[in-house]
Amino acid sequence: GQWLQAQASAREEAKRKAEEERIAKLKAENCTRARQSKALFDAGKPVARSNAQGEREILDEAARNAEAKRLDSIIASDCAR
């Protein structure tokens, strides 16, 4: 009866809470990585990344701006305000 429903409800609640905590942790990690990367971009130093062939290439101005914009959107969505 009600006792079983209450137990099932409590289990669902615990599952939901665990999932929320997992997502919050991932967002916090994304936030930290994005902020660290953004700090490198803001420092104005040359930034390199690996291309599809595994070769390192220095980002040009357009690529830097695009990556900075992407980092800003990650910071906006994943960093707690």
XYZ file of C-alpha atoms in Angstrom:
81
model
C 0.000 0.000 0.000
C 1.081 3.450 0.963
C 4.288 2.310 2.645
C 5.526 0.720 -0.611
C 4.569 3.833 -2.560
C 6.467 5.984 -0.060
C 9.538 3.751 -0.401
C 9.387 3.860 -4.204
C 8.929 7.616 -4.076
C 11.933 7.988 -1.763
C 14.037 5.839 -4.109
C 13.013 7.953 -7.107
C 13.849 11.119 -5.176
C 17.283 9.755 -4.201
C 17.959 8.775 -7.837
C 16.923 12.229 -9.062
C 19.115 13.929 -6.445
C 22.135 11.778 -7.357
C 21.676 12.640 -11.036
C 21.382 16.369 -10.233
C 24.580 16.179 -8.162
C 26.389 14.348 -10.983
C 25.316 17.012 -13.501
C 26.292 19.818 -11.103
C 29.742 18.267 -10.681
C 30.228 17.974 -14.459
C 29.140 21.586 -14.933
C 31.561 22.735 -12.234
C 34.415 20.864 -13.969
C 33.434 22.348 -17.357
C 33.276 25.782 -15.775
C 36.771 25.445 -14.294
C 38.274 24.218 -17.574
C 36.551 26.960 -19.577
C 37.716 29.681 -17.169
C 41.303 28.385 -17.298
C 41.239 28.304 -21.099
C 39.656 31.744 -21.262
C 42.418 33.132 -19.031
C 44.987 31.876 -21.579
C 43.083 33.554 -24.404
C 42.724 36.800 -22.473
C 46.475 36.818 -21.766
C 46.981 37.261 -25.522
C 49.527 34.464 -25.819
C 49.593 32.340 -28.990
C 47.264 29.360 -28.620
C 47.813 26.067 -30.435
C 45.574 23.053 -30.868
C 45.817 19.749 -32.668
C 44.102 19.499 -36.037
C 42.439 16.390 -37.500
C 45.834 15.023 -38.585
C 47.219 15.456 -35.065
C 49.459 18.347 -36.113
C 49.728 21.393 -33.871
C 48.501 24.626 -35.394
C 48.471 28.147 -33.985
C 45.004 29.714 -33.941
C 44.591 32.777 -36.116
C 42.564 35.800 -34.985
C 39.247 34.458 -36.344
C 39.752 31.043 -34.711
C 40.769 32.713 -31.424
C 37.622 34.853 -31.480
C 35.417 31.846 -32.248
C 37.010 29.806 -29.447
C 36.741 32.724 -26.999
C 33.033 33.028 -27.865
C 32.559 29.275 -27.327
C 34.314 29.491 -23.943
C 32.130 32.467 -22.961
C 28.988 30.445 -23.733
C 30.249 27.500 -21.638
C 31.035 29.878 -18.763
C 27.565 31.447 -19.107
C 25.781 28.085 -19.031
C 27.926 26.018 -16.624
C 29.311 28.472 -14.073
C 26.963 29.055 -11.155
C 26.023 32.677 -10.777
